[in-house]
PDB file of C-alpha atoms in Angstrom:
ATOM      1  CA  UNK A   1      21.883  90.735 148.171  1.00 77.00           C
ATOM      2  CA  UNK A   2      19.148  93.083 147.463  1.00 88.00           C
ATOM      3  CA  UNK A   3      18.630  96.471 149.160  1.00 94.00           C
ATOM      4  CA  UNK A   4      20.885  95.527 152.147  1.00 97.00           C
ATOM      5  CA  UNK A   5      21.430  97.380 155.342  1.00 98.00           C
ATOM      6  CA  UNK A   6      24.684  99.108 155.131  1.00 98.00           C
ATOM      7  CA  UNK A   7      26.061  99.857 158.437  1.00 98.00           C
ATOM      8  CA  UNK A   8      28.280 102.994 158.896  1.00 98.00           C
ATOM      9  CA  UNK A   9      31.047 102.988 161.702  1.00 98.00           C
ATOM     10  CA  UNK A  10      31.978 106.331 162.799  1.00 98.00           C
ATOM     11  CA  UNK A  11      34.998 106.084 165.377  1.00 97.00           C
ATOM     12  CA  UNK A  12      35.661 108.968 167.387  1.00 96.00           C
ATOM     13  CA  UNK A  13      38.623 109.960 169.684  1.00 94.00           C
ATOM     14  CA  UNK A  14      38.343 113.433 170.524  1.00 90.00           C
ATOM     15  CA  UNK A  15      38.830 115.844 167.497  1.00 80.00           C
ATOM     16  CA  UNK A  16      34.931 116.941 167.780  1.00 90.00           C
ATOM     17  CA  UNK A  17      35.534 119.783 166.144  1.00 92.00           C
ATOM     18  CA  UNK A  18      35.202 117.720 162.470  1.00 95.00           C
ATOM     19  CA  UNK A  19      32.801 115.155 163.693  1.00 96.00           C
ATOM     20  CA  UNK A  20      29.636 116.964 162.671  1.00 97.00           C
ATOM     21  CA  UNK A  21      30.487 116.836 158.547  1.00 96.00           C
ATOM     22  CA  UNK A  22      31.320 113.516 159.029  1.00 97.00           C
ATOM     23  CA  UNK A  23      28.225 112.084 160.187  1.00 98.00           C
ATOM     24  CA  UNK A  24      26.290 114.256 158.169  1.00 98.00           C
ATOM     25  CA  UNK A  25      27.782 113.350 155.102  1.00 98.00           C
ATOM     26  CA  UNK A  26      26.609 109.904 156.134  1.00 98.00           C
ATOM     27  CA  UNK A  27      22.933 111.074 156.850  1.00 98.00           C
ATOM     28  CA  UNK A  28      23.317 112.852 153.272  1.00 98.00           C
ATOM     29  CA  UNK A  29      23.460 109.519 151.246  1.00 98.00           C
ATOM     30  CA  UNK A  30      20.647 109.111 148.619  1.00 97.00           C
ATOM     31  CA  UNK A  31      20.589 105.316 149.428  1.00 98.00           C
ATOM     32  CA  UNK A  32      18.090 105.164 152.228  1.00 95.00           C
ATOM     33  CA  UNK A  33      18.523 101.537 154.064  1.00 98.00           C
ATOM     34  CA  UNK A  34      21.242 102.390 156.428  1.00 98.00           C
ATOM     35  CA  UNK A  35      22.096 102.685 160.174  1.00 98.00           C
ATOM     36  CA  UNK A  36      25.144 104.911 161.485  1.00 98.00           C
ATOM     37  CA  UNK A  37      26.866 104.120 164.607  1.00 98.00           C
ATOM     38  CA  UNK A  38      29.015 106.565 166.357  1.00 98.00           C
ATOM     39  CA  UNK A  39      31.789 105.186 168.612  1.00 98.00           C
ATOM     40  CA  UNK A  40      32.989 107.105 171.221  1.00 97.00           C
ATOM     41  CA  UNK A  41      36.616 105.595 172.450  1.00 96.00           C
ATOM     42  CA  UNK A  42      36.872 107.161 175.633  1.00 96.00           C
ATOM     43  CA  UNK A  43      37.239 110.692 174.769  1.00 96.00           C
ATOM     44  CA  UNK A  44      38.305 113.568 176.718  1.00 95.00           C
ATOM     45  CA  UNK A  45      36.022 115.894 175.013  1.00 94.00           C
ATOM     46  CA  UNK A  46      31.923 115.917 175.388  1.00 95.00           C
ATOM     47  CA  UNK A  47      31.168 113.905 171.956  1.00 96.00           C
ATOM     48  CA  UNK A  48      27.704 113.163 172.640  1.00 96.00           C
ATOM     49  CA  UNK A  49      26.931 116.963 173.157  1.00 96.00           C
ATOM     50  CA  UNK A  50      28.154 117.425 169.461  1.00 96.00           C
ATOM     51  CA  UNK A  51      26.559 114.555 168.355  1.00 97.00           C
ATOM     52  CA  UNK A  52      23.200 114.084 170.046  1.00 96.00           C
ATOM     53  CA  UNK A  53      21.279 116.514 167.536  1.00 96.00           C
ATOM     54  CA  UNK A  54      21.628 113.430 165.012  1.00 97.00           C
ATOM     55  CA  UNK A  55      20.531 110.835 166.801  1.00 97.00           C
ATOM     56  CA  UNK A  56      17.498 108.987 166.202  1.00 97.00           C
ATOM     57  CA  UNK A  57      16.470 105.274 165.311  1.00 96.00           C
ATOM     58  CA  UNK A  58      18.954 104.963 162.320  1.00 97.00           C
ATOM     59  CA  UNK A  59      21.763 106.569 164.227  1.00 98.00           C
ATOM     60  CA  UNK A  60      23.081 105.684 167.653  1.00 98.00           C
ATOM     61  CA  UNK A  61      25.843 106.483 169.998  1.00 98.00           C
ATOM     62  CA  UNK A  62      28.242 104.196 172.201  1.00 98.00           C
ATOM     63  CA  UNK A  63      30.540 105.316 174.317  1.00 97.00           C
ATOM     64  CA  UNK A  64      33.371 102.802 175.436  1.00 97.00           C
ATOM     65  CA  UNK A  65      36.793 102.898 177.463  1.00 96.00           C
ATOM     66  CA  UNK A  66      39.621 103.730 174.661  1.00 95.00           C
ATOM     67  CA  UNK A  67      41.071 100.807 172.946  1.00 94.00           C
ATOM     68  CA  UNK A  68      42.261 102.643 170.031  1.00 94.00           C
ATOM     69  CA  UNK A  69      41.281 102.500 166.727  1.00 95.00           C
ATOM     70  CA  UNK A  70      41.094  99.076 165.656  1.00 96.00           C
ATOM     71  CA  UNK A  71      38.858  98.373 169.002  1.00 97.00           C
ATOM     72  CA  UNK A  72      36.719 100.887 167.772  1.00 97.00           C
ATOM     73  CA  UNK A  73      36.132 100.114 164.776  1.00 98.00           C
ATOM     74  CA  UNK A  74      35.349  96.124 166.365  1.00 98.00           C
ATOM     75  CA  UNK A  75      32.761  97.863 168.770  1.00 98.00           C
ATOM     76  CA  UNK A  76      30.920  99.813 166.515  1.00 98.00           C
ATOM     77  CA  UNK A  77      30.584  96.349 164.013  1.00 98.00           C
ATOM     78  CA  UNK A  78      29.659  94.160 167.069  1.00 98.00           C
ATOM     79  CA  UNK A  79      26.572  96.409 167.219  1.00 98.00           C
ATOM     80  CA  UNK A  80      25.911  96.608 163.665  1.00 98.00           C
ATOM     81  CA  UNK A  81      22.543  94.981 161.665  1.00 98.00           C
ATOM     82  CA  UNK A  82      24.548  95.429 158.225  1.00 98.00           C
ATOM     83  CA  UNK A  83      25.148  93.156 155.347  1.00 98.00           C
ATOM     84  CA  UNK A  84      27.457  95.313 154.398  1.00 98.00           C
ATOM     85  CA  UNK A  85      29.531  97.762 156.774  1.00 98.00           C
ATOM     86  CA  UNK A  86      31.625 101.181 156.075  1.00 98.00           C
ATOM     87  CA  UNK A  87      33.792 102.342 158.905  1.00 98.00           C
ATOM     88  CA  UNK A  88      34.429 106.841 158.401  1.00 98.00           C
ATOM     89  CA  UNK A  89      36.787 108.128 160.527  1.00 96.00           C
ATOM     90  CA  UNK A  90      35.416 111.302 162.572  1.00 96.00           C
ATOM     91  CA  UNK A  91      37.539 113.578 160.639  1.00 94.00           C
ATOM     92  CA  UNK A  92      36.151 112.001 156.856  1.00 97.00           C
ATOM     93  CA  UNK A  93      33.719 112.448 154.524  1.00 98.00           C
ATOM     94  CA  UNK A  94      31.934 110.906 151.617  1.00 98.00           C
ATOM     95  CA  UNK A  95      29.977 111.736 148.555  1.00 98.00           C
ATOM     96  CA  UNK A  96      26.558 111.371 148.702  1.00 98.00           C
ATOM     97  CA  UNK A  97      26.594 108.583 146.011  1.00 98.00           C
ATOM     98  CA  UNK A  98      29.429 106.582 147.387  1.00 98.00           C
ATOM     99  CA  UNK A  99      27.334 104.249 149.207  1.00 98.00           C
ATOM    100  CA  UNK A 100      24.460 103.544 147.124  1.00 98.00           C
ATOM    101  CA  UNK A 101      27.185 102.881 143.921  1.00 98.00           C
ATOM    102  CA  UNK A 102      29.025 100.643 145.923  1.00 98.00           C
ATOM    103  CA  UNK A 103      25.994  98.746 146.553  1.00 98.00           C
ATOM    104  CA  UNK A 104      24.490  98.279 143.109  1.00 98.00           C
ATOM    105  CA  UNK A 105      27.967  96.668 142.056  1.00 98.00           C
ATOM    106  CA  UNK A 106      27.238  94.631 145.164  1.00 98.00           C
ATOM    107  CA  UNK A 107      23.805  93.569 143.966  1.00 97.00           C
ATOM    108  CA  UNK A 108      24.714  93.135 140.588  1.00 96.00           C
ATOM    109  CA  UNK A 109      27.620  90.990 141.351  1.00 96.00           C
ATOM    110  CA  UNK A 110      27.546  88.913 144.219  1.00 95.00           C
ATOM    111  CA  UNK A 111      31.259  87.452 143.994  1.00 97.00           C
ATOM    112  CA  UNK A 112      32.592  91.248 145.311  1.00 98.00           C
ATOM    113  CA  UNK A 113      34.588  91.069 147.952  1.00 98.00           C
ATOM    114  CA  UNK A 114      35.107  94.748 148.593  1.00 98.00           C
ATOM    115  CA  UNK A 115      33.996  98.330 146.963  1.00 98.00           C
ATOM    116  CA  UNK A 116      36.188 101.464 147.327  1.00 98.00           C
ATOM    117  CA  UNK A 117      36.224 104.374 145.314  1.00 98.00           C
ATOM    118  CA  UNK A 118      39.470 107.542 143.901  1.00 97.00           C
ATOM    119  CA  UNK A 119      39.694 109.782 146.572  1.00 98.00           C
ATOM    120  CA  UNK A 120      40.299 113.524 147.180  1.00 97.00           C
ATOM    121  CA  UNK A 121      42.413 115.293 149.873  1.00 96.00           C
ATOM    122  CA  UNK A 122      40.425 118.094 151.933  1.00 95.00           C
ATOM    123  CA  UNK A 123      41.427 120.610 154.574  1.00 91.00           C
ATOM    124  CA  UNK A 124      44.721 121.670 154.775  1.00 90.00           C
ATOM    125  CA  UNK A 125      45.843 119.588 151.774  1.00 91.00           C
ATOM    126  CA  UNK A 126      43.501 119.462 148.425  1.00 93.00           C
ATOM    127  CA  UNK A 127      43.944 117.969 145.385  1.00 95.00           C
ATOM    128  CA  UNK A 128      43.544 114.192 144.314  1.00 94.00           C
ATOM    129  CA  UNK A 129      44.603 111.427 146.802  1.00 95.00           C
ATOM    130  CA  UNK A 130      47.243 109.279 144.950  1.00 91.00           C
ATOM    131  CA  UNK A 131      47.168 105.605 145.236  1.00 91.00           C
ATOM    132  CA  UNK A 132      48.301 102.744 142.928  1.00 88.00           C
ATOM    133  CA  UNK A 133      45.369 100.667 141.535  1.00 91.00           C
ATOM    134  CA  UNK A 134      44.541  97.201 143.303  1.00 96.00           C
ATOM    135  CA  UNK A 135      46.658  93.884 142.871  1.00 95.00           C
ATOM    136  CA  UNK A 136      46.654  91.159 145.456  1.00 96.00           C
ATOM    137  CA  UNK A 137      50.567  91.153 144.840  1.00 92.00           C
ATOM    138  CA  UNK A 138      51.352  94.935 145.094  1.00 94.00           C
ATOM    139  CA  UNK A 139      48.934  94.676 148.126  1.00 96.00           C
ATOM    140  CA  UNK A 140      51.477  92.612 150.041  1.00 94.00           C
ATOM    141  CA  UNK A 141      54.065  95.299 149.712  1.00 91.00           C
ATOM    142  CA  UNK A 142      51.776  98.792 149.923  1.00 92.00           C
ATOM    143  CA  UNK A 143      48.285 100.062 151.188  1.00 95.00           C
ATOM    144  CA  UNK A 144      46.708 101.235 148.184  1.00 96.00           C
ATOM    145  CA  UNK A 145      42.873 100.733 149.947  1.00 98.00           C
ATOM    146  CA  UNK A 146      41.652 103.452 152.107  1.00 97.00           C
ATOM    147  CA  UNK A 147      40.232 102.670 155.535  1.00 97.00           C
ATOM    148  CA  UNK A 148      36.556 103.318 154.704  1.00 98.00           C
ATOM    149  CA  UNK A 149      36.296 100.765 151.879  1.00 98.00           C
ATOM    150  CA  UNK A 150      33.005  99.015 151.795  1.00 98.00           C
ATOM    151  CA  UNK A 151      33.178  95.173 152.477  1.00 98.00           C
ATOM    152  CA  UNK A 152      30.791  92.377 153.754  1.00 98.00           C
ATOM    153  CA  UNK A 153      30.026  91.778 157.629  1.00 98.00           C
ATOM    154  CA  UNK A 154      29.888  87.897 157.403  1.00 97.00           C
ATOM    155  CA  UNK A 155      33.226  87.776 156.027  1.00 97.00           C
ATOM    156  CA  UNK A 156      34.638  90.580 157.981  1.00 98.00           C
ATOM    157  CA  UNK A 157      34.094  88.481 161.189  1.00 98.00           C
ATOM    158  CA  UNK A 158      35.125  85.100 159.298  1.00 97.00           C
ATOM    159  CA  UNK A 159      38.965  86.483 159.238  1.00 97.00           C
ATOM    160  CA  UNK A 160      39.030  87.705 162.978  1.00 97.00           C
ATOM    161  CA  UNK A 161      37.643  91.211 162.318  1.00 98.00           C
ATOM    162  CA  UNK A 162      40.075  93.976 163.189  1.00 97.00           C
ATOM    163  CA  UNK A 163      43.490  93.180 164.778  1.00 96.00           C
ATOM    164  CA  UNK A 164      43.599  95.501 168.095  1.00 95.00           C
ATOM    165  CA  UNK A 165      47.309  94.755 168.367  1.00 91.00           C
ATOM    166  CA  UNK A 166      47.965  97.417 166.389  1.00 89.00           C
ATOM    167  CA  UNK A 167      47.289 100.658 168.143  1.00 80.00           C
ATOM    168  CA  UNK A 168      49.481 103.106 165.721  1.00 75.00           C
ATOM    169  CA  UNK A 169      47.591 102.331 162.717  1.00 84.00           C
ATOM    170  CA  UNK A 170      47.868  99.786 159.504  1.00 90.00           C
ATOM    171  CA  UNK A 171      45.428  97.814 161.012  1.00 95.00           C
ATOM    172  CA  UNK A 172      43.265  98.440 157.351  1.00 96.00           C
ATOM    173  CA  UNK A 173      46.234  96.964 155.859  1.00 96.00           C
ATOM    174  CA  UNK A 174      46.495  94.394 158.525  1.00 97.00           C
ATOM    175  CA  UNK A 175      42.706  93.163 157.497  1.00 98.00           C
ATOM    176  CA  UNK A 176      42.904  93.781 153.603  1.00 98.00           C
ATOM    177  CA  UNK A 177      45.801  90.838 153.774  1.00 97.00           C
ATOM    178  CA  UNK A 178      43.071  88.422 155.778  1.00 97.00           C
ATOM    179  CA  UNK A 179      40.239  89.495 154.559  1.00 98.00           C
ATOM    180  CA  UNK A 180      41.267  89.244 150.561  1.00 98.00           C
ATOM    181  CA  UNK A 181      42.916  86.945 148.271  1.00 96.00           C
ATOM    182  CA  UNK A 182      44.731  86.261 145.018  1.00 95.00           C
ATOM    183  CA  UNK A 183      41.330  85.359 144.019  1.00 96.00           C
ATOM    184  CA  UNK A 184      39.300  88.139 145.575  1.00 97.00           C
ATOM    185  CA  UNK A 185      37.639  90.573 143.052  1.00 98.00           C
ATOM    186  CA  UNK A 186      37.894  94.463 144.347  1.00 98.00           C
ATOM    187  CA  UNK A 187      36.310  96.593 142.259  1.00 98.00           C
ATOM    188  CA  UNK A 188      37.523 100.731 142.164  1.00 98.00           C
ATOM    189  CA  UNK A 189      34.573 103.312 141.192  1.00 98.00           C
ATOM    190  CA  UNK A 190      36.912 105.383 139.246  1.00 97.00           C
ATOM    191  CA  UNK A 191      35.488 108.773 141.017  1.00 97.00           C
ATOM    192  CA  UNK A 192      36.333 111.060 143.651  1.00 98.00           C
ATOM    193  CA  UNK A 193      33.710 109.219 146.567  1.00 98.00           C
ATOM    194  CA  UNK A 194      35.718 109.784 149.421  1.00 98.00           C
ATOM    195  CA  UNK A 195      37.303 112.579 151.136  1.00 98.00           C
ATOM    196  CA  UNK A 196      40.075 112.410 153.985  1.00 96.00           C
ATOM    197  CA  UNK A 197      41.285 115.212 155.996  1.00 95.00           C
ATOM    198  CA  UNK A 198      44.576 116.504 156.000  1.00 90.00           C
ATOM    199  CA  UNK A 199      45.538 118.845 158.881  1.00 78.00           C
ATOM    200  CA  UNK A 200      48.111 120.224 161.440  1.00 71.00           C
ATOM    201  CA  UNK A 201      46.554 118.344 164.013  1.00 52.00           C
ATOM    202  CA  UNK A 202      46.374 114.484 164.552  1.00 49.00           C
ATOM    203  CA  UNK A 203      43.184 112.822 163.099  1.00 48.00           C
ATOM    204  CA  UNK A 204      42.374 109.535 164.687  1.00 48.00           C
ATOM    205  CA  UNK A 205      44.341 107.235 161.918  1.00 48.00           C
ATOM    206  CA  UNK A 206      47.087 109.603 162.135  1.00 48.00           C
ATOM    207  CA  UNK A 207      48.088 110.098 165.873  1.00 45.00           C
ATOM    208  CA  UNK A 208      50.920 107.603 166.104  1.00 42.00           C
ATOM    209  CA  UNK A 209      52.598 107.992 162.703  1.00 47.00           C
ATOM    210  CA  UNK A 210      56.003 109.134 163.709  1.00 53.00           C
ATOM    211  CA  UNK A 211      58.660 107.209 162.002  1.00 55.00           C
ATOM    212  CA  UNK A 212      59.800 104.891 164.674  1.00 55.00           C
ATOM    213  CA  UNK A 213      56.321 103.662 165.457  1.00 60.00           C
ATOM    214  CA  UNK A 214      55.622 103.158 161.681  1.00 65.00           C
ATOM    215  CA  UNK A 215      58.450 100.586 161.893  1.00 68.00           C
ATOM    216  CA  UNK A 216      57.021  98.844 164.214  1.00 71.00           C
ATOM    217  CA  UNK A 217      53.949  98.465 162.692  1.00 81.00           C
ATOM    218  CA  UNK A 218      55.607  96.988 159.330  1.00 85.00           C
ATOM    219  CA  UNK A 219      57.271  94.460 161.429  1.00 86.00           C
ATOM    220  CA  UNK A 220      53.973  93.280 163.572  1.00 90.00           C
ATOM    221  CA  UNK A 221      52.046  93.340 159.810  1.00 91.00           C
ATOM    222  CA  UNK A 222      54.838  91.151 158.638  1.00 89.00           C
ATOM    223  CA  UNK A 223      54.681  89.159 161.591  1.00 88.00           C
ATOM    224  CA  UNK A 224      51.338  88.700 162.064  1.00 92.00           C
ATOM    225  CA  UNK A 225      50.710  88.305 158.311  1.00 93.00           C
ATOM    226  CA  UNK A 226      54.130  85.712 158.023  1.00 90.00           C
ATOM    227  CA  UNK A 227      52.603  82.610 156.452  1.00 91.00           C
ATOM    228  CA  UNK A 228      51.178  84.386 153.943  1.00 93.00           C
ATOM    229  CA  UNK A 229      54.169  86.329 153.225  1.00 90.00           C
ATOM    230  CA  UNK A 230      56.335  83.577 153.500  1.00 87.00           C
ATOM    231  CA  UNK A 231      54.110  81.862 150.516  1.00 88.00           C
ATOM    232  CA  UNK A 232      55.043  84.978 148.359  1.00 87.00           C
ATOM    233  CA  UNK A 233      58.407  85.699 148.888  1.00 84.00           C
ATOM    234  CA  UNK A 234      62.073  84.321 150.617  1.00 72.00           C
ATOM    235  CA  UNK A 235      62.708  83.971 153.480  1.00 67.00           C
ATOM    236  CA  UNK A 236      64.721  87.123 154.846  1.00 63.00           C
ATOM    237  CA  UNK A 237      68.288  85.661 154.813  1.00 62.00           C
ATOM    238  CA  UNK A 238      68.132  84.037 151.659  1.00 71.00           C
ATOM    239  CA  UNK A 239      66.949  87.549 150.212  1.00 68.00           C
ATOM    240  CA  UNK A 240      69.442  89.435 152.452  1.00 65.00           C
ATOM    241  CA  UNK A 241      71.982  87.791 150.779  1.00 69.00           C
ATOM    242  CA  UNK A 242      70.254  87.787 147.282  1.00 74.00           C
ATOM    243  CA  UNK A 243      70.650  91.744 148.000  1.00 76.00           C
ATOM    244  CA  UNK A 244      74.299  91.567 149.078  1.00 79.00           C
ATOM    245  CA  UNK A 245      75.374  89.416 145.582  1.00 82.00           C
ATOM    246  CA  UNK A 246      73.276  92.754 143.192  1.00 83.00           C
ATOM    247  CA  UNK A 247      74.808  95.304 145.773  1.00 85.00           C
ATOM    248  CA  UNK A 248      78.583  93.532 144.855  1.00 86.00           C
ATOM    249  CA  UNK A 249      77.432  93.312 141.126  1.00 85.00           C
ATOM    250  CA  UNK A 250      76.156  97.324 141.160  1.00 87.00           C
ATOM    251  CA  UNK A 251      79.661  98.259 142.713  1.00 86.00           C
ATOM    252  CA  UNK A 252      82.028  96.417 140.109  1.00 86.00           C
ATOM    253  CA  UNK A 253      79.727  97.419 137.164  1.00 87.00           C
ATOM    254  CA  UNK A 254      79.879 101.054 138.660  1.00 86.00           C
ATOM    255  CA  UNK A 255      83.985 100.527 138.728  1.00 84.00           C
ATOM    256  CA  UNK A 256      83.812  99.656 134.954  1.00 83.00           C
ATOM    257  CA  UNK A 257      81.823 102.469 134.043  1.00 82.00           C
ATOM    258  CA  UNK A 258      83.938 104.665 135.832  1.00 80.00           C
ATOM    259  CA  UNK A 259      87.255 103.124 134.261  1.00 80.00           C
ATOM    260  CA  UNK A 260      85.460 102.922 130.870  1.00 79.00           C
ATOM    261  CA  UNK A 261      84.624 107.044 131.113  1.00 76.00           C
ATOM    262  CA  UNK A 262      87.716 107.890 132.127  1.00 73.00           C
ATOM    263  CA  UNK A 263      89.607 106.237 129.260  1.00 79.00           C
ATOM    264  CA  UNK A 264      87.158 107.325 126.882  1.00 73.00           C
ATOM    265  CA  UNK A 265      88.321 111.063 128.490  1.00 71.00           C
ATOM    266  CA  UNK A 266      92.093 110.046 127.560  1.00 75.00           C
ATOM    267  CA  UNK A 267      91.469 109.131 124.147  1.00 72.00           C
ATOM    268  CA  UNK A 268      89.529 112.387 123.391  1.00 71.00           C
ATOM    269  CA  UNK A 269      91.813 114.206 125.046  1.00 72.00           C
ATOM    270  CA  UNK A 270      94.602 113.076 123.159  1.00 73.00           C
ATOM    271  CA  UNK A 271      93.052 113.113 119.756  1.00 72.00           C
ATOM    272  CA  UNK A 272      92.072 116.789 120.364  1.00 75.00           C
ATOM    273  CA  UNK A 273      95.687 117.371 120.529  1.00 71.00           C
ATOM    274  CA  UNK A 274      96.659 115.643 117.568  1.00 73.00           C
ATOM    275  CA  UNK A 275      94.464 117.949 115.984  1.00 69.00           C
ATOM    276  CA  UNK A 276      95.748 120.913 117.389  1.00 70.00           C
ATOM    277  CA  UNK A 277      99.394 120.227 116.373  1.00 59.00           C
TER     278      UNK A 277
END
């Protein structure tokens, strides 16, 4: 992989208003060899207006009916040239560096499955963007890799690209668990490349977060994603019931404590009267 096309995927739903720093921190990158494609998923709002000032040969615009955000995303990659693609929410930024360091580890080692980077908080929220460093195994259980990780094309569509079942988000996480492996290497640029948005309003990844719906996304991840779970852990009864025998074990150890402190109590008590008399 030398000098490869890098394809950017810029979804957009709407929320216009941030759109303009995104793409332009795209068109900022010192690495020259990309292409940017802006997806618009059936907005309301005029996006092409906003966006039209930027587009030339290297940048394009789609518009499409809405899908939501995983069918976005798919779109946008569909009419990608890229070796290697980056999907930025409309709302997101990145550094100017984050794309061409993710692609000399790419070129200098070729068995990289995926690039990300730390990342900062920006907009109503600052400050650094906490998330626990990569393991296949802690993967299973948490998202620790943003959404606009870097990753290869080829192998992006060799897993069934973006689920579109899930329209209230995790559908990064959803991919992450196809598209990597115990033996997968990730590598982490251990500097503040990427920047999402925190505000009072609903970016695109964030409009169906509510807690309800964010239950139902666990259970279609873990459904989707059940052979591979079932490979790591029990199967739910047997750990149900695994959970009932430590809850039973907690409560009578938390009886003895309580017993033990309260005769320890007694005894002091009664040797501070001794010593009073």
């Amino acid at each position: 992989m030398k000098n490869p096309l890098v394809s950017i995927i810029i979804p957009c739903f709407n929320v216009t208003e941030f759109i303009e720093e995104s793409v332009q921190s795209a068109l900022n990158q010192d690495y020259s060899n990309i292409e940017i494609i802006i997806v618009d998923d059936g907005s309301t709002e005029d996006v092409h207006s906003v966006v039209k000032q930027f587009l030339t040969e290297s940048v394009s615009f789609f518009k499409k009916e809405n899908g939501g955000l995983a069918s976005a995303r798919n779109f946008g990659i569909d009419k990608s040239n890229g070796e290697l693609i980056l999907p930025l929410d409309s709302d997101d930024k990145i550094h100017e560096t984050y794309v061409s360091k993710a692609v000399n580890i790419f070129t200098q080692r070729s068995e990289v499955s995926l690039v990300y980077s730390k990342a900062a908080l920006f907009g109503a929220e600052k400050g650094e963007w906490k998330m626990g460093d990569y393991s296949f195994k802690h993967l299973l259980l948490d998202n620790m890799i943003f959404c606009s990780a870097i990753f290869k094309k080829e192998k992006f569509l060799n897993v069934g690209k973006y689920n579109e079942k899930f329209r209230f988000g995790r559908e990064d996480w959803d991919l992450w668990l196809r598209y990597l492996d115990e033996e997968s290497i990730v590598i982490k640029i251990p500097e503040e490349l990427f920047f999402y948005r925190k505000h009072s309003g609903n970016s695109m990844s964030d409009q169906f977060s509510n807690a309800l719906e964010n239950n139902v996304n666990l259970f279609d991840l873990f459904y989707f994603n059940r052979k591979l779970y079932a490979r790591h852990f029990d199967n739910p009864i047997t750990q149900l019931h695994r959970n009932k025998e430590l809850e039973i074990k907690y409560q009578k150890l938390q009886l003895k404590y309580l017993s033990l402190k309260k005769s320890f109590y007694e005894r002091l008590k009664e040797k501070i009267k001794s010593f009073i008399k």
